[in-house]
């Protein structure tokens, strides 16, 4: 598209489609006033709005987005993460007070992974810098890679995208085999997607999905988990790029991968670095996420009833993210009390994680805009996700 801004590209695409701003508002569900502001350049658009507009115009989202518009998120506490950023950016081990051992670093890494899974980011800010330095001082490249991978994932969570990319770059150089390489690619896809580089994320996920496709009859749990996890990234990027057929195809393949896994597959995958734990449950959650991206809240709630996420362990990367889709669907269907309860459950289980989620902020903002009066619980959620009131 020849336009230089999102507004330029939207206006040109709309004109090529032969429709007015009012027509586009009716087709997309985006308000006429917002469309006018976007085309005038006085309003940025988030990815979900861009997807709805692109879907209404029957074009890929990436034709409207040069890059995803910057997130209007709470400011990053750079002071809190300065030591970790310095440790990841440093080429050497730095000043290590005591000679580290593989057993000690491995034990500390296991503790750090547990903190990450439980969303204990403040504790990780204290633990990880020394762990990065200690692992760098060792000759054990596997431990170095896993520590850097975790550091990159944490910094992606707290929106330190450039240092996260540096951590993944360092870890990439230590990858011992294809399965670990797939794990790193999966992390990289997530970073690209979260930082708004939709086309790059889509291309990377698709390339690895082809690279990893196994013979299902003989595939190991690790191979199935690696392939399935990348397929979920393919589905996520395709849904956001208004390519529903591609998203559905990837989910069908991921379903097949999950069905072929033997008991114990999550443990094998974790060894290869898949902290997310690919399974048939995560495939179902991705189906719900796709339904939410495509603005089908009733389908999200139907799928959520079958998944029963509240019965699952409150892990950061699957269950809690899925519950945000549930809360969003509840807001879209005007079930504000239920949405509040869902978000309060996530806040109780992972308050530090919730405070870093732009998605949660959007959900609470939508709820507060639709309600004439906020309950004390809604106000508490607004404080947790740093929503200006």
mmCIF file of N, CA, C and O in Angstrom, residues 92-155:
data_model
loop_
_atom_site.group_PDB
_atom_site.id
_atom_site.type_symbol
_atom_site.label_atom_id
_atom_site.label_comp_id
_atom_site.label_asym_id
_atom_site.label_seq_id
_atom_site.Cartn_x
_atom_site.Cartn_y
_atom_site.Cartn_z
ATOM 1 N N UNK A 92 30.559 -11.370 28.782
ATOM 2 C CA UNK A 92 31.244 -12.330 29.646
ATOM 3 C C UNK A 92 30.501 -12.537 30.944
ATOM 4 O O UNK A 92 29.414 -11.997 31.159
ATOM 5 N N UNK A 93 31.072 -13.313 31.860
ATOM 6 C CA UNK A 93 30.403 -13.641 33.122
ATOM 7 C C UNK A 93 30.376 -12.516 34.136
ATOM 8 O O UNK A 93 29.653 -12.600 35.115
ATOM 9 N N UNK A 94 31.160 -11.453 33.937
ATOM 10 C CA UNK A 94 31.197 -10.378 34.902
ATOM 11 C C UNK A 94 31.945 -10.798 36.166
ATOM 12 O O UNK A 94 32.718 -11.749 36.171
ATOM 13 N N UNK A 95 31.677 -10.077 37.233
ATOM 14 C CA UNK A 95 32.342 -10.381 38.504
ATOM 15 C C UNK A 95 31.546 -11.434 39.258
ATOM 16 O O UNK A 95 30.506 -11.151 39.852
ATOM 17 N N UNK A 96 32.037 -12.662 39.229
ATOM 18 C CA UNK A 96 31.385 -13.759 39.937
ATOM 19 C C UNK A 96 32.089 -13.951 41.262
ATOM 20 O O UNK A 96 33.277 -14.281 41.305
ATOM 21 N N UNK A 97 31.383 -13.701 42.380
ATOM 22 C CA UNK A 97 32.008 -13.738 43.694
ATOM 23 C C UNK A 97 32.478 -15.142 44.062
ATOM 24 O O UNK A 97 33.526 -15.318 44.681
ATOM 25 N N UNK A 98 31.711 -16.153 43.710
ATOM 26 C CA UNK A 98 32.026 -17.519 44.088
ATOM 27 C C UNK A 98 31.932 -18.404 42.858
ATOM 28 O O UNK A 98 31.028 -18.244 42.038
ATOM 29 N N UNK A 99 32.859 -19.314 42.699
ATOM 30 C CA UNK A 99 32.875 -20.169 41.520
ATOM 31 C C UNK A 99 31.580 -20.984 41.438
ATOM 32 O O UNK A 99 31.281 -21.771 42.339
ATOM 33 N N UNK A 100 30.794 -20.813 40.374
ATOM 34 C CA UNK A 100 29.540 -21.558 40.272
ATOM 35 C C UNK A 100 29.784 -23.015 39.887
ATOM 36 O O UNK A 100 30.832 -23.361 39.337
ATOM 37 N N UNK A 101 28.809 -23.844 40.180
ATOM 38 C CA UNK A 101 28.871 -25.257 39.797
ATOM 39 C C UNK A 101 27.657 -25.587 38.945
ATOM 40 O O UNK A 101 26.593 -24.959 39.100
ATOM 41 N N UNK A 102 27.779 -26.568 38.040
ATOM 42 C CA UNK A 102 26.612 -26.957 37.235
ATOM 43 C C UNK A 102 25.416 -27.351 38.089
ATOM 44 O O UNK A 102 24.273 -26.999 37.777
ATOM 45 N N UNK A 103 25.659 -28.092 39.183
ATOM 46 C CA UNK A 103 24.553 -28.518 40.038
ATOM 47 C C UNK A 103 23.860 -27.320 40.684
ATOM 48 O O UNK A 103 22.623 -27.264 40.765
ATOM 49 N N UNK A 104 24.664 -26.356 41.142
ATOM 50 C CA UNK A 104 24.083 -25.173 41.777
ATOM 51 C C UNK A 104 23.288 -24.326 40.802
ATOM 52 O O UNK A 104 22.188 -23.853 41.114
ATOM 53 N N UNK A 105 23.843 -24.139 39.596
ATOM 54 C CA UNK A 105 23.143 -23.342 38.580
ATOM 55 C C UNK A 105 21.870 -24.054 38.129
ATOM 56 O O UNK A 105 20.819 -23.431 37.949
ATOM 57 N N UNK A 106 21.941 -25.365 37.979
ATOM 58 C CA UNK A 106 20.768 -26.128 37.569
ATOM 59 C C UNK A 106 19.656 -26.035 38.605
ATOM 60 O O UNK A 106 18.480 -25.848 38.262
ATOM 61 N N UNK A 107 20.012 -26.123 39.874
ATOM 62 C CA UNK A 107 19.023 -26.006 40.938
ATOM 63 C C UNK A 107 18.396 -24.610 40.951
ATOM 64 O O UNK A 107 17.173 -24.455 41.096
ATOM 65 N N UNK A 108 19.237 -23.588 40.796
ATOM 66 C CA UNK A 108 18.725 -22.216 40.774
ATOM 67 C C UNK A 108 17.826 -21.983 39.566
ATOM 68 O O UNK A 108 16.819 -21.268 39.654
ATOM 69 N N UNK A 109 18.182 -22.602 38.431
ATOM 70 C CA UNK A 109 17.364 -22.459 37.231
ATOM 71 C C UNK A 109 15.984 -23.083 37.442
ATOM 72 O O UNK A 109 14.963 -22.503 37.047
ATOM 73 N N UNK A 110 15.951 -24.241 38.056
ATOM 74 C CA UNK A 110 14.657 -24.873 38.332
ATOM 75 C C UNK A 110 13.791 -23.982 39.218
ATOM 76 O O UNK A 110 12.583 -23.866 39.004
ATOM 77 N N UNK A 111 14.408 -23.348 40.200
ATOM 78 C CA UNK A 111 13.666 -22.427 41.063
ATOM 79 C C UNK A 111 13.168 -21.225 40.269
ATOM 80 O O UNK A 111 12.041 -20.752 40.461
ATOM 81 N N UNK A 112 14.007 -20.727 39.339
ATOM 82 C CA UNK A 112 13.628 -19.579 38.534
ATOM 83 C C UNK A 112 12.465 -19.918 37.599
ATOM 84 O O UNK A 112 11.549 -19.105 37.409
ATOM 85 N N UNK A 113 12.501 -21.114 37.005
ATOM 86 C CA UNK A 113 11.398 -21.537 36.131
ATOM 87 C C UNK A 113 10.103 -21.601 36.925
ATOM 88 O O UNK A 113 9.041 -21.171 36.458
ATOM 89 N N UNK A 114 10.174 -22.117 38.143
ATOM 90 C CA UNK A 114 8.982 -22.198 38.987
ATOM 91 C C UNK A 114 8.444 -20.805 39.288
ATOM 92 O O UNK A 114 7.226 -20.570 39.262
ATOM 93 N N UNK A 115 9.336 -19.842 39.557
ATOM 94 C CA UNK A 115 8.896 -18.468 39.806
ATOM 95 C C UNK A 115 8.245 -17.879 38.549
ATOM 96 O O UNK A 115 7.226 -17.170 38.637
ATOM 97 N N UNK A 116 8.816 -18.183 37.399
ATOM 98 C CA UNK A 116 8.262 -17.669 36.145
ATOM 99 C C UNK A 116 6.857 -18.230 35.902
ATOM 100 O O UNK A 116 5.925 -17.498 35.556
ATOM 101 N N UNK A 117 6.715 -19.528 36.087
ATOM 102 C CA UNK A 117 5.425 -20.176 35.864
ATOM 103 C C UNK A 117 4.359 -19.595 36.792
ATOM 104 O O UNK A 117 3.194 -19.460 36.420
ATOM 105 N N UNK A 118 4.754 -19.222 38.008
ATOM 106 C CA UNK A 118 3.811 -18.661 38.969
ATOM 107 C C UNK A 118 3.693 -17.146 38.864
ATOM 108 O O UNK A 118 2.987 -16.516 39.661
ATOM 109 N N UNK A 119 4.390 -16.541 37.876
ATOM 110 C CA UNK A 119 4.270 -15.101 37.670
ATOM 111 C C UNK A 119 4.943 -14.267 38.730
ATOM 112 O O UNK A 119 4.563 -13.099 38.930
ATOM 113 N N UNK A 120 5.966 -14.794 39.381
ATOM 114 C CA UNK A 120 6.662 -14.062 40.448
ATOM 115 C C UNK A 120 7.799 -13.241 39.844
ATOM 116 O O UNK A 120 8.983 -13.518 40.040
ATOM 117 N N UNK A 121 7.449 -12.218 39.095
ATOM 118 C CA UNK A 121 8.436 -11.470 38.323
ATOM 119 C C UNK A 121 9.370 -10.650 39.197
ATOM 120 O O UNK A 121 10.547 -10.485 38.879
ATOM 121 N N UNK A 122 8.871 -10.107 40.293
ATOM 122 C CA UNK A 122 9.723 -9.305 41.172
ATOM 123 C C UNK A 122 10.849 -10.151 41.754
ATOM 124 O O UNK A 122 12.010 -9.715 41.822
ATOM 125 N N UNK A 123 10.509 -11.376 42.161
ATOM 126 C CA UNK A 123 11.543 -12.275 42.682
ATOM 127 C C UNK A 123 12.555 -12.629 41.596
ATOM 128 O O UNK A 123 13.760 -12.741 41.857
ATOM 129 N N UNK A 124 12.076 -12.811 40.372
ATOM 130 C CA UNK A 124 12.984 -13.134 39.269
ATOM 131 C C UNK A 124 13.931 -11.980 38.962
ATOM 132 O O UNK A 124 15.071 -12.201 38.550
ATOM 133 N N UNK A 125 13.461 -10.754 39.148
ATOM 134 C CA UNK A 125 14.328 -9.596 38.907
ATOM 135 C C UNK A 125 15.550 -9.637 39.811
ATOM 136 O O UNK A 125 16.632 -9.153 39.450
ATOM 137 N N UNK A 126 15.397 -10.235 40.996
ATOM 138 C CA UNK A 126 16.505 -10.373 41.939
ATOM 139 C C UNK A 126 17.378 -11.574 41.619
ATOM 140 O O UNK A 126 18.610 -11.518 41.692
ATOM 141 N N UNK A 127 16.744 -12.683 41.225
ATOM 142 C CA UNK A 127 17.466 -13.945 41.054
ATOM 143 C C UNK A 127 18.185 -14.061 39.714
ATOM 144 O O UNK A 127 19.332 -14.551 39.648
ATOM 145 N N UNK A 128 17.560 -13.626 38.642
ATOM 146 C CA UNK A 128 18.073 -13.940 37.312
ATOM 147 C C UNK A 128 19.406 -13.286 36.943
ATOM 148 O O UNK A 128 20.216 -13.912 36.252
ATOM 149 N N UNK A 129 19.677 -12.037 37.312
ATOM 150 C CA UNK A 129 20.961 -11.457 36.896
ATOM 151 C C UNK A 129 22.160 -12.306 37.320
ATOM 152 O O UNK A 129 23.059 -12.582 36.507
ATOM 153 N N UNK A 130 22.184 -12.738 38.579
ATOM 154 C CA UNK A 130 23.291 -13.574 39.045
ATOM 155 C C UNK A 130 23.289 -14.915 38.332
ATOM 156 O O UNK A 130 24.356 -15.473 38.019
ATOM 157 N N UNK A 131 22.109 -15.444 38.037
ATOM 158 C CA UNK A 131 22.016 -16.734 37.354
ATOM 159 C C UNK A 131 22.553 -16.634 35.927
ATOM 160 O O UNK A 131 23.239 -17.542 35.449
ATOM 161 N N UNK A 132 22.287 -15.524 35.266
ATOM 162 C CA UNK A 132 22.846 -15.313 33.920
ATOM 163 C C UNK A 132 24.368 -15.260 33.985
ATOM 164 O O UNK A 132 25.075 -15.893 33.196
ATOM 165 N N UNK A 133 24.896 -14.511 34.949
ATOM 166 C CA UNK A 133 26.350 -14.397 35.064
ATOM 167 C C UNK A 133 26.983 -15.741 35.427
ATOM 168 O O UNK A 133 28.015 -16.122 34.867
ATOM 169 N N UNK A 134 26.365 -16.462 36.369
ATOM 170 C CA UNK A 134 26.933 -17.742 36.783
ATOM 171 C C UNK A 134 26.906 -18.758 35.646
ATOM 172 O O UNK A 134 27.873 -19.500 35.445
ATOM 173 N N UNK A 135 25.827 -18.810 34.911
ATOM 174 C CA UNK A 135 25.749 -19.777 33.809
ATOM 175 C C UNK A 135 26.739 -19.431 32.707
ATOM 176 O O UNK A 135 27.297 -20.321 32.062
ATOM 177 N N UNK A 136 26.990 -18.138 32.506
ATOM 178 C CA UNK A 136 27.960 -17.726 31.494
ATOM 179 C C UNK A 136 29.372 -18.146 31.884
ATOM 180 O O UNK A 136 30.223 -18.415 31.022
ATOM 181 N N UNK A 137 29.628 -18.222 33.191
ATOM 182 C CA UNK A 137 30.958 -18.608 33.666
ATOM 183 C C UNK A 137 31.216 -20.101 33.514
ATOM 184 O O UNK A 137 32.363 -20.544 33.599
ATOM 185 N N UNK A 138 30.170 -20.885 33.275
ATOM 186 C CA UNK A 138 30.314 -22.329 33.135
ATOM 187 C C UNK A 138 30.600 -22.724 31.696
ATOM 188 O O UNK A 138 30.279 -21.994 30.758
ATOM 189 N N UNK A 139 31.159 -23.909 31.537
ATOM 190 C CA UNK A 139 31.368 -24.445 30.195
ATOM 191 C C UNK A 139 30.131 -25.177 29.679
ATOM 192 O O UNK A 139 30.092 -25.599 28.531
ATOM 193 N N UNK A 140 29.114 -25.319 30.520
ATOM 194 C CA UNK A 140 27.901 -26.054 30.176
ATOM 195 C C UNK A 140 27.002 -25.170 29.309
ATOM 196 O O UNK A 140 26.233 -24.330 29.813
ATOM 197 N N UNK A 141 27.100 -25.339 27.992
ATOM 198 C CA UNK A 141 26.330 -24.484 27.083
ATOM 199 C C UNK A 141 24.833 -24.741 27.179
ATOM 200 O O UNK A 141 24.026 -23.844 26.915
ATOM 201 N N UNK A 142 24.432 -25.959 27.557
ATOM 202 C CA UNK A 142 23.008 -26.250 27.695
ATOM 203 C C UNK A 142 22.380 -25.407 28.797
ATOM 204 O O UNK A 142 21.295 -24.839 28.629
ATOM 205 N N UNK A 143 23.079 -25.307 29.932
ATOM 206 C CA UNK A 143 22.574 -24.477 31.021
ATOM 207 C C UNK A 143 22.544 -23.011 30.624
ATOM 208 O O UNK A 143 21.588 -22.291 30.920
ATOM 209 N N UNK A 144 23.603 -22.547 29.957
ATOM 210 C CA UNK A 144 23.622 -21.160 29.491
ATOM 211 C C UNK A 144 22.415 -20.865 28.615
ATOM 212 O O UNK A 144 21.737 -19.840 28.767
ATOM 213 N N UNK A 145 22.143 -21.769 27.676
ATOM 214 C CA UNK A 145 21.041 -21.570 26.741
ATOM 215 C C UNK A 145 19.709 -21.482 27.479
ATOM 216 O O UNK A 145 18.897 -20.589 27.225
ATOM 217 N N UNK A 146 19.478 -22.393 28.418
ATOM 218 C CA UNK A 146 18.200 -22.423 29.129
ATOM 219 C C UNK A 146 18.012 -21.180 29.998
ATOM 220 O O UNK A 146 16.909 -20.640 30.101
ATOM 221 N N UNK A 147 19.093 -20.708 30.625
ATOM 222 C CA UNK A 147 18.993 -19.492 31.435
ATOM 223 C C UNK A 147 18.680 -18.290 30.556
ATOM 224 O O UNK A 147 17.811 -17.469 30.876
ATOM 225 N N UNK A 148 19.377 -18.174 29.434
ATOM 226 C CA UNK A 148 19.138 -17.050 28.529
ATOM 227 C C UNK A 148 17.734 -17.118 27.927
ATOM 228 O O UNK A 148 17.082 -16.084 27.723
ATOM 229 N N UNK A 149 17.273 -18.324 27.650
ATOM 230 C CA UNK A 149 15.918 -18.490 27.131
ATOM 231 C C UNK A 149 14.897 -17.982 28.151
ATOM 232 O O UNK A 149 13.952 -17.257 27.800
ATOM 233 N N UNK A 150 15.077 -18.345 29.396
ATOM 234 C CA UNK A 150 14.156 -17.885 30.432
ATOM 235 C C UNK A 150 14.234 -16.373 30.594
ATOM 236 O O UNK A 150 13.203 -15.697 30.734
ATOM 237 N N UNK A 151 15.446 -15.823 30.556
ATOM 238 C CA UNK A 151 15.602 -14.367 30.661
ATOM 239 C C UNK A 151 14.885 -13.663 29.514
ATOM 240 O O UNK A 151 14.216 -12.636 29.712
ATOM 241 N N UNK A 152 15.001 -14.208 28.308
ATOM 242 C CA UNK A 152 14.317 -13.619 27.164
ATOM 243 C C UNK A 152 12.810 -13.678 27.301
ATOM 244 O O UNK A 152 12.098 -12.717 26.967
ATOM 245 N N UNK A 153 12.306 -14.786 27.807
ATOM 246 C CA UNK A 153 10.863 -14.903 28.000
ATOM 247 C C UNK A 153 10.365 -13.907 29.051
ATOM 248 O O UNK A 153 9.315 -13.273 28.871
ATOM 249 N N UNK A 154 11.106 -13.777 30.135
ATOM 250 C CA UNK A 154 10.701 -12.828 31.172
ATOM 251 C C UNK A 154 10.693 -11.401 30.623
ATOM 252 O O UNK A 154 9.743 -10.637 30.850
ATOM 253 N N UNK A 155 11.739 -11.032 29.894
ATOM 254 C CA UNK A 155 11.800 -9.667 29.388
ATOM 255 C C UNK A 155 10.741 -9.415 28.312
ATOM 256 O O UNK A 155 10.273 -8.292 28.146
#
